[in-house]
CSV table of C-alpha atoms in Angstrom, one decimal:
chain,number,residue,atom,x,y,z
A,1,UNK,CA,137.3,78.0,135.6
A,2,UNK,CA,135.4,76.4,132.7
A,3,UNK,CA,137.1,74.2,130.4
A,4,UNK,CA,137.7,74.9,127.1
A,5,UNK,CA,134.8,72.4,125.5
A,6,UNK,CA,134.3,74.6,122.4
A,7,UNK,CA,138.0,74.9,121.3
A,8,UNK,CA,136.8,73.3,118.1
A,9,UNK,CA,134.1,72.0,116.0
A,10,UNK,CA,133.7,68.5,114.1
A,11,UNK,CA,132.5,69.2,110.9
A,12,UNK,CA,129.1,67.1,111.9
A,13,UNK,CA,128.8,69.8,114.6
A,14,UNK,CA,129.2,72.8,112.4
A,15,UNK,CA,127.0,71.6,110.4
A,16,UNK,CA,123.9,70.6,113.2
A,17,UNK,CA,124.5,74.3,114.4
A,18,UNK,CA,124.6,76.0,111.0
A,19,UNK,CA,121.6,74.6,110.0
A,20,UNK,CA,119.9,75.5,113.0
A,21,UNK,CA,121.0,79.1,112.5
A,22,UNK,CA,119.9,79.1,108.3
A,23,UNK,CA,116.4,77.4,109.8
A,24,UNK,CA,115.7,80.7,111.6
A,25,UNK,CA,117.7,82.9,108.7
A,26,UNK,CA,115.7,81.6,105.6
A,27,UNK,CA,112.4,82.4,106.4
A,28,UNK,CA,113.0,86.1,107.0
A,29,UNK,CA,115.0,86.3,103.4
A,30,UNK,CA,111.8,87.3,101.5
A,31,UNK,CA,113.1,89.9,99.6
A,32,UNK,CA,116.0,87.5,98.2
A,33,UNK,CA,114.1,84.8,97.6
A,34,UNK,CA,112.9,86.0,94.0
A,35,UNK,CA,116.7,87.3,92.8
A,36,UNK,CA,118.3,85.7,89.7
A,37,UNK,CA,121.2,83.6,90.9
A,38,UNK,CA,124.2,84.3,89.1
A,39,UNK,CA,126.8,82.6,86.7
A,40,UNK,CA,130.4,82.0,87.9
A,41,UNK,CA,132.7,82.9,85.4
A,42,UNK,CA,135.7,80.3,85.3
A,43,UNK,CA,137.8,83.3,86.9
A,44,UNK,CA,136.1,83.2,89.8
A,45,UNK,CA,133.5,86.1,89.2
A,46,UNK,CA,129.8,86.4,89.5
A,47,UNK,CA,127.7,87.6,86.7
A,48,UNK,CA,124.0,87.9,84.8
A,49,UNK,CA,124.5,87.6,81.3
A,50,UNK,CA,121.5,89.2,79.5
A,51,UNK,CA,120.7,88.6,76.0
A,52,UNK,CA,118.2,92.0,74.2
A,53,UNK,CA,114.9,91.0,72.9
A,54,UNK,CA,114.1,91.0,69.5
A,55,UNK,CA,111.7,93.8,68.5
A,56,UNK,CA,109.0,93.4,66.2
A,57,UNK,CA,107.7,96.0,63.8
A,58,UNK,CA,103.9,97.7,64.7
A,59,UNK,CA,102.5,95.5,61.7
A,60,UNK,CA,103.8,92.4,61.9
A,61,UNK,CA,106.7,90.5,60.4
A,62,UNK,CA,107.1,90.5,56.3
A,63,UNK,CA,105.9,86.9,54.7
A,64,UNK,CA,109.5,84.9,53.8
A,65,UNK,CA,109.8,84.8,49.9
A,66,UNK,CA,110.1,81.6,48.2
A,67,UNK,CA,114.2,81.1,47.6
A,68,UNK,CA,114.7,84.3,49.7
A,69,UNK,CA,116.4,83.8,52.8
A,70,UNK,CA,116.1,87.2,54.9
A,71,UNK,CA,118.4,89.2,57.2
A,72,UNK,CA,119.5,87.8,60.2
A,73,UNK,CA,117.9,89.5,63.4
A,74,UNK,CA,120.8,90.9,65.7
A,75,UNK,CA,120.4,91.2,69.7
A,76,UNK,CA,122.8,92.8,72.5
A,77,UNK,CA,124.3,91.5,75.2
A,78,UNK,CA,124.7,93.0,78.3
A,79,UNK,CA,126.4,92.2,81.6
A,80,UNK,CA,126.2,93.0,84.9
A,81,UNK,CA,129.0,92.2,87.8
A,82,UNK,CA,127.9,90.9,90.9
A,83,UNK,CA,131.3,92.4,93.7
A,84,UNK,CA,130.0,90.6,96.8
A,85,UNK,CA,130.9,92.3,100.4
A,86,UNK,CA,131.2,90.6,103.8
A,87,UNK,CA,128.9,91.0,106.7
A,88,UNK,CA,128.6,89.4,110.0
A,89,UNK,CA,128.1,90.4,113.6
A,90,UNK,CA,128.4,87.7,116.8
A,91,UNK,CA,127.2,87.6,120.4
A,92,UNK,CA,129.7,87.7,123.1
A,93,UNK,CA,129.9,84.9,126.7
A,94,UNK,CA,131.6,84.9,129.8
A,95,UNK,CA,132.8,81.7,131.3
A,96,UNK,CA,130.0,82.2,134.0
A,97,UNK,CA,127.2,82.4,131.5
A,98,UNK,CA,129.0,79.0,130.0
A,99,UNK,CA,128.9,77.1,133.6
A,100,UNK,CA,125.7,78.1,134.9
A,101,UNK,CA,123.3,78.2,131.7
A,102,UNK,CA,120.6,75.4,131.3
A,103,UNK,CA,121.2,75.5,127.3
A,104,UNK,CA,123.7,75.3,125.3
A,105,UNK,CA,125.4,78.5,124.5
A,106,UNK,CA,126.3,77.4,120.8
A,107,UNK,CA,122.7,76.0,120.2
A,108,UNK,CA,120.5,78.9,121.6
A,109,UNK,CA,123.1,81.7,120.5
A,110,UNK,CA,122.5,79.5,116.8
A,111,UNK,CA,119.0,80.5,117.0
A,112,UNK,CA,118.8,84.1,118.1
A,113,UNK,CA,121.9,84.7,114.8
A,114,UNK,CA,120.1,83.5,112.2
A,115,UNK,CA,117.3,85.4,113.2
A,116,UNK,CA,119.5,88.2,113.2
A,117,UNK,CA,121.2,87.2,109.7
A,118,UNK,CA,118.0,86.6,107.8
A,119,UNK,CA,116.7,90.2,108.8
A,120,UNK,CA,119.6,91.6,108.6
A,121,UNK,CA,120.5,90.2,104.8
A,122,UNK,CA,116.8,90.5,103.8
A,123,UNK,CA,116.9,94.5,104.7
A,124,UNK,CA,120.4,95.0,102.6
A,125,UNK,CA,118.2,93.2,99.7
A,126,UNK,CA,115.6,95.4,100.1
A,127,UNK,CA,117.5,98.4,100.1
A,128,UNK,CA,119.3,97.6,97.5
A,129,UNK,CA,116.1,97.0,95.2
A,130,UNK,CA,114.4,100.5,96.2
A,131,UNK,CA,117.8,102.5,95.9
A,132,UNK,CA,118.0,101.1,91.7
A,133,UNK,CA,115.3,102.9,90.7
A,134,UNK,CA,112.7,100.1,90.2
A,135,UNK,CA,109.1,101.2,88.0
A,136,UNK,CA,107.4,103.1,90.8
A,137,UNK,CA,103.5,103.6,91.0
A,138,UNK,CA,101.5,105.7,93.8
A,139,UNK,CA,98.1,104.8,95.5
A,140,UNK,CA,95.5,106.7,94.8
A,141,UNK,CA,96.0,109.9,93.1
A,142,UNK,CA,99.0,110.6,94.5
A,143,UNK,CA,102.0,111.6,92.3
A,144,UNK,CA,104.6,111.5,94.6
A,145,UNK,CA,105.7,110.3,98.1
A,146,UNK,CA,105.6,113.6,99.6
A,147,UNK,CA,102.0,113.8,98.9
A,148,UNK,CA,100.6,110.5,99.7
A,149,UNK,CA,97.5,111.1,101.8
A,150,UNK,CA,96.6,108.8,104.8
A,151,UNK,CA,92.8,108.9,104.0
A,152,UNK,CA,92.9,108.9,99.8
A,153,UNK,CA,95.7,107.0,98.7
A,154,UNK,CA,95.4,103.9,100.5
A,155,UNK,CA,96.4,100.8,98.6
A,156,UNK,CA,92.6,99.2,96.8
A,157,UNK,CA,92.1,96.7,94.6
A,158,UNK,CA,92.8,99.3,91.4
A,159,UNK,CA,96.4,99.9,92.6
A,160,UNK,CA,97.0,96.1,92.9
A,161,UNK,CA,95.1,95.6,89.7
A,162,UNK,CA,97.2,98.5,87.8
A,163,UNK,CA,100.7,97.3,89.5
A,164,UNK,CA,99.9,93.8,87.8
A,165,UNK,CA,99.1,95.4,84.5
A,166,UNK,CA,102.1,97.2,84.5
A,167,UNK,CA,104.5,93.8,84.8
A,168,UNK,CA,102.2,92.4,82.2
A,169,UNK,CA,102.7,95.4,79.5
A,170,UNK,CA,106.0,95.4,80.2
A,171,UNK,CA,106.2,91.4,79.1
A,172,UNK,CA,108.1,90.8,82.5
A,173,UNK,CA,108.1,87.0,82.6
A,174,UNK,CA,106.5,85.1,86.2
A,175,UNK,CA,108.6,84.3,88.8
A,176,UNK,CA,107.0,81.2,89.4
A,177,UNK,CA,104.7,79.1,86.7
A,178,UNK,CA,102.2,81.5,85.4
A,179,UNK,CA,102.0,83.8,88.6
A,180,UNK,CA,104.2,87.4,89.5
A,181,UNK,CA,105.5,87.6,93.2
A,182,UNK,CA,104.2,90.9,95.6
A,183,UNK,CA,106.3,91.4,99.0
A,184,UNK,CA,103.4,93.0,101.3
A,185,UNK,CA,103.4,95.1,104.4
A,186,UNK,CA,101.3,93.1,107.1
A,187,UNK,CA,99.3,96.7,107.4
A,188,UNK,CA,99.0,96.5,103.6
A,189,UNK,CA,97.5,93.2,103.7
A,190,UNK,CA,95.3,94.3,106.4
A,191,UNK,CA,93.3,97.2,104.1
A,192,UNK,CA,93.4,95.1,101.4
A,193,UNK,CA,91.4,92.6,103.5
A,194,UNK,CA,88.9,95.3,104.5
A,195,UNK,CA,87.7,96.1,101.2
A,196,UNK,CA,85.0,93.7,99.5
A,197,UNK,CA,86.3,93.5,95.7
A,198,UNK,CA,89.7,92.2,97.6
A,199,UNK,CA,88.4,89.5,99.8
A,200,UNK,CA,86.0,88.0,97.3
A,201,UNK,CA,88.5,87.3,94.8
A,202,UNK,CA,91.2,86.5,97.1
A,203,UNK,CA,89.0,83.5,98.5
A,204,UNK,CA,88.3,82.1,95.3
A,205,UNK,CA,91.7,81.5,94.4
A,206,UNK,CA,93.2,78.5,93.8
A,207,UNK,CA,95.1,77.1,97.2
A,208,UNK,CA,98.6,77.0,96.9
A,209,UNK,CA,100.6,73.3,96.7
A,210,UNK,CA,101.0,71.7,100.6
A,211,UNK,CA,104.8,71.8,100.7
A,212,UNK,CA,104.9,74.9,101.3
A,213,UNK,CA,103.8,76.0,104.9
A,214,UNK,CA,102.9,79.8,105.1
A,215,UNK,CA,104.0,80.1,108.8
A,216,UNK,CA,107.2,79.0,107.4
A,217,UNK,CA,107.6,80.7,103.8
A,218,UNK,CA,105.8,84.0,104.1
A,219,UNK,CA,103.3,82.9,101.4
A,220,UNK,CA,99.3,84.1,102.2
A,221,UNK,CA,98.1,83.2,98.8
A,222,UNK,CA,97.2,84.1,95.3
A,223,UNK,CA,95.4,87.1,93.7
A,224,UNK,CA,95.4,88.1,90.4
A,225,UNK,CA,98.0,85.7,89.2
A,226,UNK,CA,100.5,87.3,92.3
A,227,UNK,CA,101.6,85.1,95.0
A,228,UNK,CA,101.3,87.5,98.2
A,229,UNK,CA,104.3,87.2,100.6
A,230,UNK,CA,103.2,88.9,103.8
A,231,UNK,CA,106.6,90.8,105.6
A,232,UNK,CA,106.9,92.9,108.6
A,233,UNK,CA,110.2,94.1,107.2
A,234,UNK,CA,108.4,95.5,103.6
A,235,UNK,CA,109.7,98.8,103.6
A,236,UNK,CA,107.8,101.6,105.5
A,237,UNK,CA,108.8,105.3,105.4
A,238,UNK,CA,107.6,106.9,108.6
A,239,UNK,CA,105.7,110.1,108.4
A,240,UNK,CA,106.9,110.2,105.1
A,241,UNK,CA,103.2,111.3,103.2
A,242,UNK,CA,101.5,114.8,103.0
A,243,UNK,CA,102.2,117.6,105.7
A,244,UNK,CA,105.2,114.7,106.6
A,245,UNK,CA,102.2,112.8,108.6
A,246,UNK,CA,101.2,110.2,106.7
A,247,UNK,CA,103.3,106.5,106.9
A,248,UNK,CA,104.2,105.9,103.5
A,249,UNK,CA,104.5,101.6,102.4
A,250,UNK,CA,106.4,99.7,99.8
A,251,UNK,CA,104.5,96.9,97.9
A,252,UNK,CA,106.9,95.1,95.5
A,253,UNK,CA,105.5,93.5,92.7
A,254,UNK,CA,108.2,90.9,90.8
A,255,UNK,CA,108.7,89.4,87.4
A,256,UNK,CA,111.5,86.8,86.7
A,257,UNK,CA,115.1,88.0,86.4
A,258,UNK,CA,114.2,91.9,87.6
A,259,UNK,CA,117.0,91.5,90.0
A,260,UNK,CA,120.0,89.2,91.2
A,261,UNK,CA,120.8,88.1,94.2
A,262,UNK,CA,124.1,86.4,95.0
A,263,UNK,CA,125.0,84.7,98.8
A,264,UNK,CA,122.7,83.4,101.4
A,265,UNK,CA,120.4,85.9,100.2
A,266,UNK,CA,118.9,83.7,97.6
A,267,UNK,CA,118.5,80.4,99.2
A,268,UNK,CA,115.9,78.5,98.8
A,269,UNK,CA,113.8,77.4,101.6
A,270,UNK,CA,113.4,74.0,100.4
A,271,UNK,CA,116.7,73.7,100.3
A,272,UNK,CA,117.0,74.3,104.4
A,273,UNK,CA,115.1,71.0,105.4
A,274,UNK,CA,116.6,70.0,108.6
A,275,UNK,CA,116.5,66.6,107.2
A,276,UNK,CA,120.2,65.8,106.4
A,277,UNK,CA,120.6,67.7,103.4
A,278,UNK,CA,124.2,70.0,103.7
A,279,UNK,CA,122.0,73.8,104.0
A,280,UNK,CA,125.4,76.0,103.6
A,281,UNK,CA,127.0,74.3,100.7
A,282,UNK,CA,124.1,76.1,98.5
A,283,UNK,CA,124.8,77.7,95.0
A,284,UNK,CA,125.5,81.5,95.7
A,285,UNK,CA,125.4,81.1,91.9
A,286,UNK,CA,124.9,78.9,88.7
A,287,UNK,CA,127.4,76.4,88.5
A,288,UNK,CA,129.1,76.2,91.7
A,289,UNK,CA,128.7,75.1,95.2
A,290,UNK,CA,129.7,78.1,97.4
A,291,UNK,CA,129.1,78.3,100.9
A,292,UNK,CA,127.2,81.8,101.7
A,293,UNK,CA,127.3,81.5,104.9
A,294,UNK,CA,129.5,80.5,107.9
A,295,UNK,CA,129.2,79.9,111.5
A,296,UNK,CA,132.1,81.1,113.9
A,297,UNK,CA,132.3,80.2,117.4
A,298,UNK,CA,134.9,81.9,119.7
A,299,UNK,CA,136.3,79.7,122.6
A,300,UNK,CA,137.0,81.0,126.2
A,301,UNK,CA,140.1,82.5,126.2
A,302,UNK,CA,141.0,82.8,122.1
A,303,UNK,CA,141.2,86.2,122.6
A,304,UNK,CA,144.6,85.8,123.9
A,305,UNK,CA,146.1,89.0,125.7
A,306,UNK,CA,142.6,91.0,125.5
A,307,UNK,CA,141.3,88.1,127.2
A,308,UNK,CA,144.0,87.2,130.6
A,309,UNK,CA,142.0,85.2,132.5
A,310,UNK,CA,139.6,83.0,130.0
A,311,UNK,CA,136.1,84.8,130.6
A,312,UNK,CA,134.4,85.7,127.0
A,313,UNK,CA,133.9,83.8,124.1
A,314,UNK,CA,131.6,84.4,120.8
A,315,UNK,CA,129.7,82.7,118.4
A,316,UNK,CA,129.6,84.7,115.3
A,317,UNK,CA,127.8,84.5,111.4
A,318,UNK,CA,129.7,86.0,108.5
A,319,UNK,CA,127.9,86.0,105.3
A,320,UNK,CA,128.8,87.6,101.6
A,321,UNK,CA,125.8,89.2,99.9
A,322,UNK,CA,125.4,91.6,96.4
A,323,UNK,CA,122.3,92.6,94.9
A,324,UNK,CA,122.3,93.8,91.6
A,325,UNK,CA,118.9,95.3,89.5
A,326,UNK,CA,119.2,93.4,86.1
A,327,UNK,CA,116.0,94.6,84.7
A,328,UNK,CA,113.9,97.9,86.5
A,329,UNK,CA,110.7,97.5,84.3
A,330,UNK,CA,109.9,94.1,85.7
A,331,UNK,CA,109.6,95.2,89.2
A,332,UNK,CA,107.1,97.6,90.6
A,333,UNK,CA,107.6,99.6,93.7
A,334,UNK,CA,104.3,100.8,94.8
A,335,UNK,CA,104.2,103.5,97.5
A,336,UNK,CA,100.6,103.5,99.2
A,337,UNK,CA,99.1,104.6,102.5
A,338,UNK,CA,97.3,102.1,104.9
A,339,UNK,CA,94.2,102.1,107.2
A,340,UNK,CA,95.9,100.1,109.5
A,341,UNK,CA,99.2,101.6,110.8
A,342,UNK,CA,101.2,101.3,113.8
A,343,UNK,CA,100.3,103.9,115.9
C-alpha cells in the first residue's frame, strides 16, 4: 500500500506547484487580460467606480468674463458590483497510479490543471463579454448573424479599419500606450493574412518590446494602432451564417475600462515569472492582495469511509472569477465569416 507522502504541503511546495499550474493557466487568459481590476471597498466588496464625462456644447465652450466666475460643471457617478462565484474541477489517482508512475502525480497533474483553468476561466470571460451586449459590427454587408455569408462577408481590411474607427469615435481610451487590443480567431488571422492591403501594413509596423514572447503572451503584432492577440478559443458560432451554413467568428476589439475582470482572470503575465516572485498572492483588485487561485491536493485515503482501503486521491484548482461590462461602447464585437475554416 502506498504511503501517505502527500498528506500535506509546506507552503514552499504549494507554492513551486501553484506556479507551475498559473505558468500553463496565464497564457490561455486572453480575454481577461484587458479587464479593469476592481476596487475593494473597506467592507470587503469589489467595485468599478465610474465618474460621467463632461460634455461639451457643438460650438465650443463660452470665453470666461473678466471677474465672472462661471457655473460649476456637474458629472455622475456610477457603480458597478463585482459578486464573484467559485469554480474548480480536480483530477482523480489511485494508489497504483501513485507507486508505479515515473512523474510526479502533483507536478504533471499541476500542468495538465492550469491548462484546464486558464481555458476554462478565459471561456467564462468571454461569455460573459458577448452576453452584455458589447457595440456589435458585421463583415461585409451583412446585417445580422443569421445572414453572414461564407463567400461575402469575410472579415478585410475595411471591417478592421471600420471596427477601429468605431473605438476611436466613441473616445474609448487604449488599453495599452497609444494602441486598442483585438482578440482574433487563428482562422481570422489567416484571411486577413491572404489579402494584400493587410500584409503590407501589418509588416511595416513597428515590432513590439522583447519582454514579451508571443509564443508565450498571444501577442502577433500591431496594425492600425491594435495589438492583435491570436486565440483558438475567440468565439466561433458553428453553422451559425446564411441557410445556418456558414461559421460565424467573433473579433473583439478593446478600449481601456470596457470591462472588469476580478480573480485569476486578470493576471498579468508578467506577474507569473517562475523566478521567485509569489504568482497567487496577485491583486484580484486595487488595493489588496487576494489570492485568486488555489491549489488542492487530495491524499490517499482523505476520503475517509468513501474511500476503505486508501486507493484515490485528487489534486484539484478552485478559483473565484466575475466579469462585469463597465462600458459597452468601448468594445466592438465583430461577427465575420473566414476563408479558412475548420472543416
Amino acid at each position: 500500500m502506498a504511503t501517505q507522502t502527500q498528506a500535506t504541503l509546506s507552503d514552499s511546495v504549494k507554492t513551486q506547484y501553484l506556479r507551475r499550474l498559473l505558468m500553463r493557466a496565464v497564457p490561455r487568459l486572453i480575454h481577461g487580460r484587458f479587464g479593469e481590476k476592481a476596487n475593494i471597498s473597506g467592507h470587503g466588496s469589489l467595485e468599478w467606480r465610474k465618474f460621467g464625462a463632461i460634455s461639451v456644447a457643438a460650438g465650443g465652450p463660452s470665453a470666461l468674463s473678466e471677474g465672472v466666475t462661471p457655473e460649476s460643471e456637474s458629472t455622475s457617478v456610477s457603480t458597478v458590483t463585482a459578486t464573484p462565484a467559485f469554480y474548480g474541477s480536480y483530477l482523480q489517482h489511485t494508489d497504483e497510479l501513485e507507486m508505479t508512475s515515473y512523474d510526479p502525480i502533483v507536478s504533471e497533474f499541476s500542468n495538465v490543471l492550469g491548462e484546464h483553468a486558464g481555458l476554462a476561466i478565459d471561456t467564462l470571460i468571454r461569455e460573459d463579454i458577448l452576453g452584455s451586449s458589447p457595440t456589435t459590427r458585421f463583415g461585409g454587408s451583412a446585417t445580422a448573424r443569421g445572414n453572414i455569408d461564407s463567400s461575402n462577408d469575410k472579415i478585410s481590411y475595411i471591417d478592421f479599419l471600420k471596427a477601429v474607427s468605431v473605438l476611436m469615435a466613441n473616445s474609448a481610451l487604449p488599453v495599452d500606450g497609444a494602441r486598442y487590443a483585438c482578440i482574433l480567431h487563428p482562422h481570422s488571422y489567416a484571411t486577413l493574412m491572404n489579402t494584400d492591403r493587410f500584409v503590407n501594413t501589418f509588416l511595416h509596423a513597428s515590432p513590439r518590446d522583447n519582454d514579451n514572447n508571443p509564443m508565450r503572451t498571444g501577442f502577433m503584432g500591431t496594425f492600425l494602432n491594435v495589438d492583435i492577440y491570436i486565440s483558438g478559443n475567440a468565439r466561433e458560432y458553428a453553422d451559425a451564417g446564411t441557410s445556418s451554413t456558414a461559421d460565424v467568428y467573433i473579433a473583439l476589439f478593446i478600449g481601456r475600462e470596457a470591462y472588469g475582470v476580478v480573480g485569476v482572470g486578470n493576471i498579468d503575465p508578467r506577474d507569473v515569472d517562475g523566478a521567485g516572485n509569489d504568482p497567487f498572492a496577485v491583486n484580484t483588485g486595487k488595493g489588496r492582495s487576494l489570492a485568486p487561485v488555489d491549489l488542492i491536493v487530495k491524499p490517499l485515503g482523505s476520503g475517509g469511509a468513501e474511500d476503505p482501503l486508501n486507493q484515490r486521491g485528487t489534486v484539484a484548482w478552485k478559483a473565484a472569477h466575475d466579469t462585469a461590462m463597465l462600458n459597452a461602447n468601448w468594445i466592438i464585437s465583430l461577427e465575420h465569416a473566414n476563408e479558412f475554416t475548420d472543416a
